[in-house]
PDB file of C-alpha atoms and ligand atoms in Angstrom:
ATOM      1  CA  UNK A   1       3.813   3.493 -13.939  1.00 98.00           C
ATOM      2  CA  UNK A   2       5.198   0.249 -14.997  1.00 98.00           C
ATOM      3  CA  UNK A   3       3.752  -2.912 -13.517  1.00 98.00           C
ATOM      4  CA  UNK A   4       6.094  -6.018 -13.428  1.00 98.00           C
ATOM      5  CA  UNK A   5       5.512  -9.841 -12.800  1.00 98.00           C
ATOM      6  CA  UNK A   6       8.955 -11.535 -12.740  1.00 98.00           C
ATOM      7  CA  UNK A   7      11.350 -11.747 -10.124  1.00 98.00           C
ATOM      8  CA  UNK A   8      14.399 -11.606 -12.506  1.00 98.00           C
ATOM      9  CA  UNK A   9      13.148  -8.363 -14.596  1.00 98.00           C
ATOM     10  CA  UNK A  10      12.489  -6.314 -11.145  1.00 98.00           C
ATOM     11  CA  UNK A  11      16.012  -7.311 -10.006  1.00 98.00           C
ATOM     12  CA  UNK A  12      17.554  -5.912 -13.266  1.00 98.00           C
ATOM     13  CA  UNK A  13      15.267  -2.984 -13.248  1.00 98.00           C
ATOM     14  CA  UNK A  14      16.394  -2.196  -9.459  1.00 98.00           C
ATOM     15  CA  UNK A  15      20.351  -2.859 -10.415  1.00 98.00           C
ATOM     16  CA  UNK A  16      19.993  -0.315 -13.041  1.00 98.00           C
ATOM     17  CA  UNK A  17      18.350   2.284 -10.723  1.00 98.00           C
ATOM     18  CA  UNK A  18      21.199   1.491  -8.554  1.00 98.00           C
ATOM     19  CA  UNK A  19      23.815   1.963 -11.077  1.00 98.00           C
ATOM     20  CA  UNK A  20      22.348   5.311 -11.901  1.00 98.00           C
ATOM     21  CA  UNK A  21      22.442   6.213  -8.796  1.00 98.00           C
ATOM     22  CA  UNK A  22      19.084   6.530  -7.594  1.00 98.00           C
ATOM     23  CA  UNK A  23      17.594   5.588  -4.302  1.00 98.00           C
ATOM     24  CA  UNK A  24      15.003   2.673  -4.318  1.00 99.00           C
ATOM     25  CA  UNK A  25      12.085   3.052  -1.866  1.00 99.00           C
ATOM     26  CA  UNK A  26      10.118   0.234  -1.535  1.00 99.00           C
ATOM     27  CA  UNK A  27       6.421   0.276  -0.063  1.00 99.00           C
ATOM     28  CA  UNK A  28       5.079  -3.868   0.619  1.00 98.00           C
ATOM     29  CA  UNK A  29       1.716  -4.396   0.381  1.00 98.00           C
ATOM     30  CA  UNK A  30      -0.733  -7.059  -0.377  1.00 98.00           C
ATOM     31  CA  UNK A  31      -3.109  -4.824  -1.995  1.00 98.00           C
ATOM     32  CA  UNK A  32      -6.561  -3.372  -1.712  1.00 97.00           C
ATOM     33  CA  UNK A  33      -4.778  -0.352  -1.241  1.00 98.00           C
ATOM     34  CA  UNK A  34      -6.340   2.380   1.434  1.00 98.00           C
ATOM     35  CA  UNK A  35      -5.079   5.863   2.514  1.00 98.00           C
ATOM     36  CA  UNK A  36      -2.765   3.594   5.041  1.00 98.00           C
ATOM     37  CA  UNK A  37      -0.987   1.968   2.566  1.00 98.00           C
ATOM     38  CA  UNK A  38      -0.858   5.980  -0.070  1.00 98.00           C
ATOM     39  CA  UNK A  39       0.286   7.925   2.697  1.00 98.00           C
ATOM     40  CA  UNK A  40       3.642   5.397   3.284  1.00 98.00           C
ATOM     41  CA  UNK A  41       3.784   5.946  -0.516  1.00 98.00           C
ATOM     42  CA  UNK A  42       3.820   9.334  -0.004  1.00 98.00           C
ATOM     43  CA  UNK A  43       6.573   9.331   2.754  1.00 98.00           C
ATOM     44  CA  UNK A  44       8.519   6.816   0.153  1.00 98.00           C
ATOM     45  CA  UNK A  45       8.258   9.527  -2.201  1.00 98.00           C
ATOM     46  CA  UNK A  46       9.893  11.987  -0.457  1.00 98.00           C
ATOM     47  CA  UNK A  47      13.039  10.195   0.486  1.00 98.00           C
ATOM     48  CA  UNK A  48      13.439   8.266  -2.638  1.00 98.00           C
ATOM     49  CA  UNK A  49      14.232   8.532  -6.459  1.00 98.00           C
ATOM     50  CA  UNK A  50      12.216   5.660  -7.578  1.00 98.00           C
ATOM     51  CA  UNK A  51       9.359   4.615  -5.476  1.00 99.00           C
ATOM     52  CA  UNK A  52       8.407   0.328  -5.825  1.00 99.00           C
ATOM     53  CA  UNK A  53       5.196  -0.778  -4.990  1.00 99.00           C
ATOM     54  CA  UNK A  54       4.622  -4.206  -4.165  1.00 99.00           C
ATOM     55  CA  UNK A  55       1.252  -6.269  -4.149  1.00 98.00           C
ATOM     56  CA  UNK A  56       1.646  -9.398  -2.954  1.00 98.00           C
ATOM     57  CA  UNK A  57      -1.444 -11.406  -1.368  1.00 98.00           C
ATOM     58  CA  UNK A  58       1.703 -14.099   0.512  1.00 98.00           C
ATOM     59  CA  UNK A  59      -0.212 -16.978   1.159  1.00 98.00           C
ATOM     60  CA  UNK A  60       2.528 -18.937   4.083  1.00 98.00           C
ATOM     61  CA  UNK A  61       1.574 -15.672   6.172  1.00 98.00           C
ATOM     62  CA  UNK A  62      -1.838 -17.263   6.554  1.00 98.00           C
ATOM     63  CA  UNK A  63      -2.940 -19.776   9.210  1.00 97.00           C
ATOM     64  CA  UNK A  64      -4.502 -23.254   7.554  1.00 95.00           C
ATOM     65  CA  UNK A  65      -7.830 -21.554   9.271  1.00 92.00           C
ATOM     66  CA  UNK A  66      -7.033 -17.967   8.049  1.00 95.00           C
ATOM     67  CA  UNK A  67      -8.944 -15.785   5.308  1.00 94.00           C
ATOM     68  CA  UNK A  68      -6.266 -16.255   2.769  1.00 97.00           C
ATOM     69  CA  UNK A  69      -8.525 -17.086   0.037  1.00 96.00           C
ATOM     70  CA  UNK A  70     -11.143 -14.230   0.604  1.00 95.00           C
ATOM     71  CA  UNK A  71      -8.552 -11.471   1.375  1.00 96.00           C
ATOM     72  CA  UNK A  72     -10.176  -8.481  -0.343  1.00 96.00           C
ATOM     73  CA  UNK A  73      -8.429  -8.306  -3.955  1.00 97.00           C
ATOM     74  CA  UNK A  74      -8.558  -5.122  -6.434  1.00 98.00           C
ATOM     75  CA  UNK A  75      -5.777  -4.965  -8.558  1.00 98.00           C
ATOM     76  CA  UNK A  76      -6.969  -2.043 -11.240  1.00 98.00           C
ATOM     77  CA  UNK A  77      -8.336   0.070  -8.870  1.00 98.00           C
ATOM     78  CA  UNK A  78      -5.304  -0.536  -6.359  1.00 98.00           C
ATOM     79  CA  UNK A  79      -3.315   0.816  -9.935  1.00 98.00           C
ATOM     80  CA  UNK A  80      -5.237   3.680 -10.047  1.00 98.00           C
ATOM     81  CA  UNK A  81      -4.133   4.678  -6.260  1.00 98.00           C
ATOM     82  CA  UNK A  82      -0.978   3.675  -6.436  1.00 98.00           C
ATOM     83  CA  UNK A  83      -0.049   6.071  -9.392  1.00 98.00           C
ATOM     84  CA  UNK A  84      -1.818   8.800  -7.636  1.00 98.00           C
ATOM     85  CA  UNK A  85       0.278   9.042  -5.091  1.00 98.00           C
ATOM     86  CA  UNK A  86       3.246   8.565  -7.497  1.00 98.00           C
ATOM     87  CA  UNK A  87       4.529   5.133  -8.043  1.00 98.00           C
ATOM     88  CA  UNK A  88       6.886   4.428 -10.122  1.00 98.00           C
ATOM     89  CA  UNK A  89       6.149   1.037 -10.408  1.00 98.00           C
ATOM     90  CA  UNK A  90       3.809  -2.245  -9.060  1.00 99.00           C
ATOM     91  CA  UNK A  91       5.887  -5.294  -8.659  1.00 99.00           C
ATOM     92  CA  UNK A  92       3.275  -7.929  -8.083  1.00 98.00           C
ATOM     93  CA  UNK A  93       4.503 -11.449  -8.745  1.00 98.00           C
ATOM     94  CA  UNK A  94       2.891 -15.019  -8.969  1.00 97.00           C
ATOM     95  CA  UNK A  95       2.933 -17.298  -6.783  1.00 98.00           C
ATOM     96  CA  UNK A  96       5.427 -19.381  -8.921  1.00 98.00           C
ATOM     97  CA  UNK A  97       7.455 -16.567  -9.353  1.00 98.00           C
ATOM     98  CA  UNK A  98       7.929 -16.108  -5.493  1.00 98.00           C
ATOM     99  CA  UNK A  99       7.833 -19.283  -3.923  1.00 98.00           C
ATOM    100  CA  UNK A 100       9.266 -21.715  -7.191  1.00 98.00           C
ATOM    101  CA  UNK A 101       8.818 -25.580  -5.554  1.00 97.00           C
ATOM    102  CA  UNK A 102      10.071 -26.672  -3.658  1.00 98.00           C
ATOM    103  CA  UNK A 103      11.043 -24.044  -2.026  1.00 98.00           C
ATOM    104  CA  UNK A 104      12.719 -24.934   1.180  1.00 98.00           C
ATOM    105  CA  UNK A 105      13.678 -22.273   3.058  1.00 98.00           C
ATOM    106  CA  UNK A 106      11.750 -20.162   5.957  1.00 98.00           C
ATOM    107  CA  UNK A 107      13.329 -17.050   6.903  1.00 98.00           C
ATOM    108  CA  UNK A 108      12.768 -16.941  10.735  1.00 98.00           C
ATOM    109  CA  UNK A 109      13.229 -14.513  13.720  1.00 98.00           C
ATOM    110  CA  UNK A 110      12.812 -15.843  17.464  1.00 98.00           C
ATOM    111  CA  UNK A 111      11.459 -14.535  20.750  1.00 97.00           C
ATOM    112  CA  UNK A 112       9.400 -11.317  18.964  1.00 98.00           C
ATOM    113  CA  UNK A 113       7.800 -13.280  16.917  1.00 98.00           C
ATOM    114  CA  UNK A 114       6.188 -15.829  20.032  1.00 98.00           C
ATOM    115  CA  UNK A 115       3.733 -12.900  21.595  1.00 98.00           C
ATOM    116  CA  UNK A 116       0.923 -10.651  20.835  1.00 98.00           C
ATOM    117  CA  UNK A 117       0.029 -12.263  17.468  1.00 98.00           C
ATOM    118  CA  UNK A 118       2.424 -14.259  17.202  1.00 98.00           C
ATOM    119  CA  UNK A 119       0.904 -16.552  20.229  1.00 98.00           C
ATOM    120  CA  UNK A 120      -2.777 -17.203  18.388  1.00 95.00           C
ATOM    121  CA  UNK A 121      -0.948 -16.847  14.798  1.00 97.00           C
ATOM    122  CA  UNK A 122       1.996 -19.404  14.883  1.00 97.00           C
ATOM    123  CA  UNK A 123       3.309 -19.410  11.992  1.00 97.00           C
ATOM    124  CA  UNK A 124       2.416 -15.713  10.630  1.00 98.00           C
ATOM    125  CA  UNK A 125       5.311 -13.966  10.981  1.00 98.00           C
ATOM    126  CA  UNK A 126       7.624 -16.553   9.751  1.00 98.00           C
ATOM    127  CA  UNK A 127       5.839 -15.778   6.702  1.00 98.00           C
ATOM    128  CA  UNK A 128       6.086 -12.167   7.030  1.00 98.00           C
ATOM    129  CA  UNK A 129       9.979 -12.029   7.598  1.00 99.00           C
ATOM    130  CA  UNK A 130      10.269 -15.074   4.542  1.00 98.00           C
ATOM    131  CA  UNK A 131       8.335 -12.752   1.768  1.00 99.00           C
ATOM    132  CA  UNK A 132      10.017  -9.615   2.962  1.00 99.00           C
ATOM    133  CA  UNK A 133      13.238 -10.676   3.107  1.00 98.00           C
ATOM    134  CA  UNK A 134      12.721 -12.315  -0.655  1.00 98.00           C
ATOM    135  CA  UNK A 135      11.253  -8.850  -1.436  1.00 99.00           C
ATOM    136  CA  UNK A 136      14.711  -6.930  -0.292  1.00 99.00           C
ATOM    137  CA  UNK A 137      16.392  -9.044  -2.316  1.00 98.00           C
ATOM    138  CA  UNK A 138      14.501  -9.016  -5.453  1.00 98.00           C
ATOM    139  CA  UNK A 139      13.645  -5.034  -5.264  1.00 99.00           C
ATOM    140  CA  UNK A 140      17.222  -4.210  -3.664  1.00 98.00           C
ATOM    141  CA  UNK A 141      15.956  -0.790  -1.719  1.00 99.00           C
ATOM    142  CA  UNK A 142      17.675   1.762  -0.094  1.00 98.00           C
ATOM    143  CA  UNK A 143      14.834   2.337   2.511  1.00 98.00           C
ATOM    144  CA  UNK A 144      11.534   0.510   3.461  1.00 99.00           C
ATOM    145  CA  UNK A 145       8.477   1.551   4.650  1.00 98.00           C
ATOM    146  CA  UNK A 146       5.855  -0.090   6.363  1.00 98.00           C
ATOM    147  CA  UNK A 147       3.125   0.923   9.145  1.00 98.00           C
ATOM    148  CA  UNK A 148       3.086   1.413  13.218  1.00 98.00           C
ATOM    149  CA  UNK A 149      -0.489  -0.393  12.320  1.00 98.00           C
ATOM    150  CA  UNK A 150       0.954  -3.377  12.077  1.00 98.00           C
ATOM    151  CA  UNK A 151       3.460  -2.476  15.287  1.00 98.00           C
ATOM    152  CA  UNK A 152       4.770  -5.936  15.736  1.00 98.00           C
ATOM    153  CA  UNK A 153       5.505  -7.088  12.203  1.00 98.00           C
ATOM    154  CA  UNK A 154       7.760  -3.235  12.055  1.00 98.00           C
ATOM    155  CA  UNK A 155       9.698  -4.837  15.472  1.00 98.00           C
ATOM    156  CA  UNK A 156      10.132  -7.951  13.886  1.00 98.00           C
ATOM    157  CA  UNK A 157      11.311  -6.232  10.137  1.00 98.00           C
ATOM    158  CA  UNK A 158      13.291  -4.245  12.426  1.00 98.00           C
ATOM    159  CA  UNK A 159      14.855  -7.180  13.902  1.00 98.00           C
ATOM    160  CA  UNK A 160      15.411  -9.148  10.870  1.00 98.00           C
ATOM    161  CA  UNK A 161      17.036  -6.295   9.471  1.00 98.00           C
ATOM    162  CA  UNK A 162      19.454  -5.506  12.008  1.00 98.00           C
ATOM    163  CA  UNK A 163      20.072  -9.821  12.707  1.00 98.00           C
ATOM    164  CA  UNK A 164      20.573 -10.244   8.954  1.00 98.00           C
ATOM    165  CA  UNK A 165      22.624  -7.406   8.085  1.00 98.00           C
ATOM    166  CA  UNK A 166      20.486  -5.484   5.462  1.00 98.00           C
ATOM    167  CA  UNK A 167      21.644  -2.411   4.750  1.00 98.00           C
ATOM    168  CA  UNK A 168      18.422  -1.107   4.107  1.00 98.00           C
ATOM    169  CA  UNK A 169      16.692   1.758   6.250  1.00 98.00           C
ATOM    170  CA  UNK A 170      13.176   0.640   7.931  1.00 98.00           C
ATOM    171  CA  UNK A 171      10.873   3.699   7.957  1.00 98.00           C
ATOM    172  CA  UNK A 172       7.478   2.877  10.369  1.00 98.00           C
ATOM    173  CA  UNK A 173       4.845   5.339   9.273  1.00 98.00           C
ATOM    174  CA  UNK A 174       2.055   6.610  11.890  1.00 98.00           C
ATOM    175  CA  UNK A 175      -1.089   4.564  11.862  1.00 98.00           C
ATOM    176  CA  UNK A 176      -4.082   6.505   9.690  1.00 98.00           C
ATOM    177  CA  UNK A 177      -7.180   6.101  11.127  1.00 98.00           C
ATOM    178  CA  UNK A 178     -10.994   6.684   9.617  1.00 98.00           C
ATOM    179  CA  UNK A 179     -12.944  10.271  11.248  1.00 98.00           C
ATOM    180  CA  UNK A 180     -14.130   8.437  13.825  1.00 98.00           C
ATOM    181  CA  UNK A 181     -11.198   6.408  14.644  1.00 98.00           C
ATOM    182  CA  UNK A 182     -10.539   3.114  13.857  1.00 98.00           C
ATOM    183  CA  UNK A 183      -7.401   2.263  11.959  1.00 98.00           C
ATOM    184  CA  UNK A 184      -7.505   1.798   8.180  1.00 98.00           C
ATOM    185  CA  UNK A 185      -7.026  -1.634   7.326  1.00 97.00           C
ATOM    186  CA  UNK A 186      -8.098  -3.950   4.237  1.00 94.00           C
ATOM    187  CA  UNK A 187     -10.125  -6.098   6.603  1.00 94.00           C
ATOM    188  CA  UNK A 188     -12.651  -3.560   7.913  1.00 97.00           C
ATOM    189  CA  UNK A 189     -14.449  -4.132   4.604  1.00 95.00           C
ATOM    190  CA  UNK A 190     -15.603  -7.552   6.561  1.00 96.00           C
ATOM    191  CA  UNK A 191     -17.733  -5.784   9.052  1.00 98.00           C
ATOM    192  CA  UNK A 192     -20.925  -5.612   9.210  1.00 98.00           C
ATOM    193  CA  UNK A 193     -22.445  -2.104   9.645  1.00 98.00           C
ATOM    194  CA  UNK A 194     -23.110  -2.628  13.582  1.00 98.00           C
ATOM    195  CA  UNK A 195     -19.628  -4.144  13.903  1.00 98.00           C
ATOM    196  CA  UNK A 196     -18.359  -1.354  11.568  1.00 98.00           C
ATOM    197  CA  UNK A 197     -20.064   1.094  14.106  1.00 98.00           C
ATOM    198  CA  UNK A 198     -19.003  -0.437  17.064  1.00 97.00           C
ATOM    199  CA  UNK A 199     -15.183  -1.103  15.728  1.00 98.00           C
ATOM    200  CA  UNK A 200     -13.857   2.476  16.465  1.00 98.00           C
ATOM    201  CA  UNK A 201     -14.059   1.214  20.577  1.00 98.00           C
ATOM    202  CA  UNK A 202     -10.530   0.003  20.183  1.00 98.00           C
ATOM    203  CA  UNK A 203      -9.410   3.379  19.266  1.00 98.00           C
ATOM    204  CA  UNK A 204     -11.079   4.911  22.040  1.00 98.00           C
ATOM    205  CA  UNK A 205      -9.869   1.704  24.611  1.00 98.00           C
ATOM    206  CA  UNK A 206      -6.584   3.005  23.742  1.00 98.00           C
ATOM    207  CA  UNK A 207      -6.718   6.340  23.822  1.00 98.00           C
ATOM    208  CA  UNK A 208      -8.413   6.036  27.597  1.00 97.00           C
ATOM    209  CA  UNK A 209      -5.431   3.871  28.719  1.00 97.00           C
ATOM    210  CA  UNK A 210      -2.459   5.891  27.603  1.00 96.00           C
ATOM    211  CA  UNK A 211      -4.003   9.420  29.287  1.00 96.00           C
ATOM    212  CA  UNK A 212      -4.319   7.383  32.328  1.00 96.00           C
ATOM    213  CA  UNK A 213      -0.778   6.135  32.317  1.00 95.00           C
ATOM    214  CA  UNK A 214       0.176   9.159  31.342  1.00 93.00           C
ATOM    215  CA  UNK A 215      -1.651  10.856  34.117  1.00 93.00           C
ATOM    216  CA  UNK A 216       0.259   8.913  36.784  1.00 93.00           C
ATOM    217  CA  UNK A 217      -1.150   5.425  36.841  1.00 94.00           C
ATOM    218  CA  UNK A 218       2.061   2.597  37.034  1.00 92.00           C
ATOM    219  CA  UNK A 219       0.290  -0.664  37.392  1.00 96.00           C
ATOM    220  CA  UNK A 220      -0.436  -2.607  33.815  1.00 96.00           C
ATOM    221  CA  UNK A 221      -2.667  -5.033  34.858  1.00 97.00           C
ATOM    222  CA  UNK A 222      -5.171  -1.958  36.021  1.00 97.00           C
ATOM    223  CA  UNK A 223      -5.227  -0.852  32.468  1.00 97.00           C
ATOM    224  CA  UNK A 224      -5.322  -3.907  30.614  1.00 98.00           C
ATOM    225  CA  UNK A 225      -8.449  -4.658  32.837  1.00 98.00           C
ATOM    226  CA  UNK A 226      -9.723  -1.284  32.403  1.00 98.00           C
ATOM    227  CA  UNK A 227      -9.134  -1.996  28.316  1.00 98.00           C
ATOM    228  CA  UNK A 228     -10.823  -5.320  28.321  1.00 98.00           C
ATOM    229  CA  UNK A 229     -13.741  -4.363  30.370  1.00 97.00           C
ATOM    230  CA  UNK A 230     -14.668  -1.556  27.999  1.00 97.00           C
ATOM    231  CA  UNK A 231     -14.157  -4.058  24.621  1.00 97.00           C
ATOM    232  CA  UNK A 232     -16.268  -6.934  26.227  1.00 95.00           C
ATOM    233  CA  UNK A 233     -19.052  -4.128  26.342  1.00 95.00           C
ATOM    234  CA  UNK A 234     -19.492  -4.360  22.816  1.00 96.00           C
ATOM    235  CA  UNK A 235     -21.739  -6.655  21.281  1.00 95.00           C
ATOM    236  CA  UNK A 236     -19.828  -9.676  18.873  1.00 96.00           C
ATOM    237  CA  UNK A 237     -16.642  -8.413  20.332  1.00 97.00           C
ATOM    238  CA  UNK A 238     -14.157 -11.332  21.474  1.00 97.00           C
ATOM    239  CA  UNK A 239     -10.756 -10.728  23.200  1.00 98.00           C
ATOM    240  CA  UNK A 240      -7.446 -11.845  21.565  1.00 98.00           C
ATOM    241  CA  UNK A 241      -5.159 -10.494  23.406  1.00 98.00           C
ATOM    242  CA  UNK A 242      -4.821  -7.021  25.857  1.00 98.00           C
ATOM    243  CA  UNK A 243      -1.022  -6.384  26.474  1.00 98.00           C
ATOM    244  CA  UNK A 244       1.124  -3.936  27.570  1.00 98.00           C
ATOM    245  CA  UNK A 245       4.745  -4.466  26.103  1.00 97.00           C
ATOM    246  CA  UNK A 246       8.137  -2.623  26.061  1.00 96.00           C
ATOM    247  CA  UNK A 247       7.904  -1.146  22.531  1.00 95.00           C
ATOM    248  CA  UNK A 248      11.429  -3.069  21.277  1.00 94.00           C
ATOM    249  CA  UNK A 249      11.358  -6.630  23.066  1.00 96.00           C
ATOM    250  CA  UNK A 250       7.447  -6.730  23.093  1.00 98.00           C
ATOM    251  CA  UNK A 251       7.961  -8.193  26.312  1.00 97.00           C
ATOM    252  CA  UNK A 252       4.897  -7.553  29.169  1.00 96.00           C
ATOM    253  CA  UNK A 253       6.096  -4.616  31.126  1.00 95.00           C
ATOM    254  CA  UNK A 254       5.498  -5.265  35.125  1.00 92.00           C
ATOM    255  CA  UNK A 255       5.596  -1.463  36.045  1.00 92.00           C
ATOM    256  CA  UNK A 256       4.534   1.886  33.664  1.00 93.00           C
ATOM    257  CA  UNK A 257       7.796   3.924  34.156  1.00 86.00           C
ATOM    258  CA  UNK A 258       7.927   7.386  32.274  1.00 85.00           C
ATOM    259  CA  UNK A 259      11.534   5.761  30.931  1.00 84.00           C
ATOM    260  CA  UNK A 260      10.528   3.106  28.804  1.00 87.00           C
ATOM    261  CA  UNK A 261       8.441   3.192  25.454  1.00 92.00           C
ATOM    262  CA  UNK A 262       5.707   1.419  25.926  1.00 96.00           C
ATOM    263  CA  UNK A 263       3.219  -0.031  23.437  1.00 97.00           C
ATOM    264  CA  UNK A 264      -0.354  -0.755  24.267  1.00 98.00           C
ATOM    265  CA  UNK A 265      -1.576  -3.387  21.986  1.00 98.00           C
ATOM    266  CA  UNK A 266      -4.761  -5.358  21.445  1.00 98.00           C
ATOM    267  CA  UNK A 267      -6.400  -7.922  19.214  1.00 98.00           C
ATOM    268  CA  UNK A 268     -10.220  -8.564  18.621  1.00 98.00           C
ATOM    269  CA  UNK A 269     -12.631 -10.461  16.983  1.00 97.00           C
ATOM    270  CA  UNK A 270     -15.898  -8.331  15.566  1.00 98.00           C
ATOM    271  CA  UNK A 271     -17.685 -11.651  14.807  1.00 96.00           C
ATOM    272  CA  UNK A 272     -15.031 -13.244  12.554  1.00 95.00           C
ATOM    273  CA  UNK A 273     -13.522 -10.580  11.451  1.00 96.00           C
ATOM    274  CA  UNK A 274      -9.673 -10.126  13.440  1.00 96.00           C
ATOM    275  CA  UNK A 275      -8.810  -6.347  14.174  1.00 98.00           C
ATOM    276  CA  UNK A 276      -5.514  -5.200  15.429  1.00 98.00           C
ATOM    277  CA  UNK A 277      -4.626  -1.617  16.955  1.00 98.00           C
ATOM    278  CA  UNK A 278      -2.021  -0.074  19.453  1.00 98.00           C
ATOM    279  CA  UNK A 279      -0.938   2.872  20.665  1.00 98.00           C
ATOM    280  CA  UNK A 280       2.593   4.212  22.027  1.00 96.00           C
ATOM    281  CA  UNK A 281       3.291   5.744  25.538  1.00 95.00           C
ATOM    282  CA  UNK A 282       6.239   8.109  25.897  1.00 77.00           C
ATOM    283  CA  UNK A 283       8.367   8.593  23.377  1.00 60.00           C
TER     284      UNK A 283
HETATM  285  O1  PAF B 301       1.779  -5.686   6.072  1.00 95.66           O
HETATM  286  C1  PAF B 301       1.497  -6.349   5.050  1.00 95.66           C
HETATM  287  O2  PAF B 301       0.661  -5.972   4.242  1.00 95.66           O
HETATM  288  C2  PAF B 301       2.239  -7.663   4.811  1.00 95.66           C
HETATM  289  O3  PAF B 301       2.464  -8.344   6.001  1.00 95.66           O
HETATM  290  C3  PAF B 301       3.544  -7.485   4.026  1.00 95.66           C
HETATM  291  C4  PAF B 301       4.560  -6.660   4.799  1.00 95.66           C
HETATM  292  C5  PAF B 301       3.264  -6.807   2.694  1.00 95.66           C
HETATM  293  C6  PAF B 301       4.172  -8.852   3.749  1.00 95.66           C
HETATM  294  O4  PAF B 301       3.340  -9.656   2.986  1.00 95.66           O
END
């Protein structure tokens, strides 16, 4: 597995790929790798010749108040899992290397990018679409893959996509989740064992709300109060946000109808610690 640090030799390795004919997959990351971030390797792998890695901690994605400079960082062991699952390479730049000064330009998508965490994180997703976009260009893939963990950032990719005329295929991968629930994510390693015991409620939260809709309920409100009210039960746990959304406009849904696809999400904080989860409804 090679492992490459400048912009310029990734974008002649990719063109080469390219001219031999091979199908780039490219898997974004920003490391600390977990069986989340293998098993999108692992779809990658099957529907690509030549599967990129990359491990990017982006710092604009971060909030002035955010945990950019504690963000859990393990770059040999994150090697080690990456080849396991068959990488065929890490691109992981420098800071320099990405974001050369002065660096002017924001990449920026409207309107999906103002709710759900996008309303408490201002400025997050600008960074998102602004490192991934950069990443498209530099890694040239056929086909991307990222997580329905993260189910706003894959409408927003989607978006960005579709607005900016990349002809690149955006794969969302189903969320992997620990035995006893909660989502994988690079952040649990901030919880304390009582939060980490107590975290899996969001799992079970949303599991609760979509058999109920699914059983018949219609009225939102009922189960985002029904969500909250089980949350706030939990000791250290503090309510971002509890929304039901259509699933492609992320705008709140006024009545559950078996004709829409609808996406439960929520955002906590386990003491300081920010956890995200959803779930979808009919489709
Ligand atoms: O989902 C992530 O890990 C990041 O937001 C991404 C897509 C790698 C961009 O930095």
């Amino acid at each position: 597995m090679m492992v490459i640090r400048s912009c310029a030799e990734m974008s002649a390795l990719a063109e080469q790929q390219r001219l031999q004919g091979n199908k780039i997959a490219l898997v974004p990351t920003m490391g600390y790798l977990h069986a989340g971030h293998l098993s999108l390797v692992k779809v990658a792998r099957q529907k690509a010749d030549w599967v990129v890695m990359s491990i990017y901690v982006n710092p604009t994605q971060f909030g002035p108040q955010e945990d950019f400079a504690r963000y859990p960082r393990d770059f040999d062991r994150d090697l080690q899992l990456a080849e396991s699952v068959g990488t065929d390479l890490i691109f992981a730049p420098t800071d320099i290397e990405m974001y050369p000064p002065p660096h002017l330009t924001q990449v920026v998508v409207d309107k999906v990018t103002a709710v759900l965490c996008g309303a408490s994180r201002p400025t997050h997703f600008q960074g998102v679409t602004t490192v991934v976009s950069m990443l498209f260009n530099i890694v040239k893939p056929h086909i991307a893959i990222f997580g329905q963990k993260d189910a706003q950032q894959a409408v927003v990719i989607r978006r960005m996509v579709a607005d900016l005329h990349y002809d690149i295929q955006i794969i969302v991968s189903p969320i992997v989740r620990e035995p006893d629930g909660l989502a994988m994510s690079s952040r649990n390693r901030y919880l304390t064992a009582t939060q980490r015991k107590n975290a899996p409620v969001l799992y079970r939260a949303l599991q609760k709300a979509k058999a109920r809709i699914e059983g018949g309920e219609n009225d939102p409100s009922a189960v985002q109060e029904e969500i909250r009210r089980t949350l706030t039960s939990v000791d250290e746990m503090r309510i971002d946000y509890v929304q039901i959304v259509d699933g492609e406009t992320l705008q709140p849904v006024e009545k559950l109808d078996k004709e829409q696809n609808i996406l439960l999400a929520v955002a906590v904080f386990l003491g300081n610690t920010r956890l995200i989860d959803n779930a979808i409804v009919y489709t």
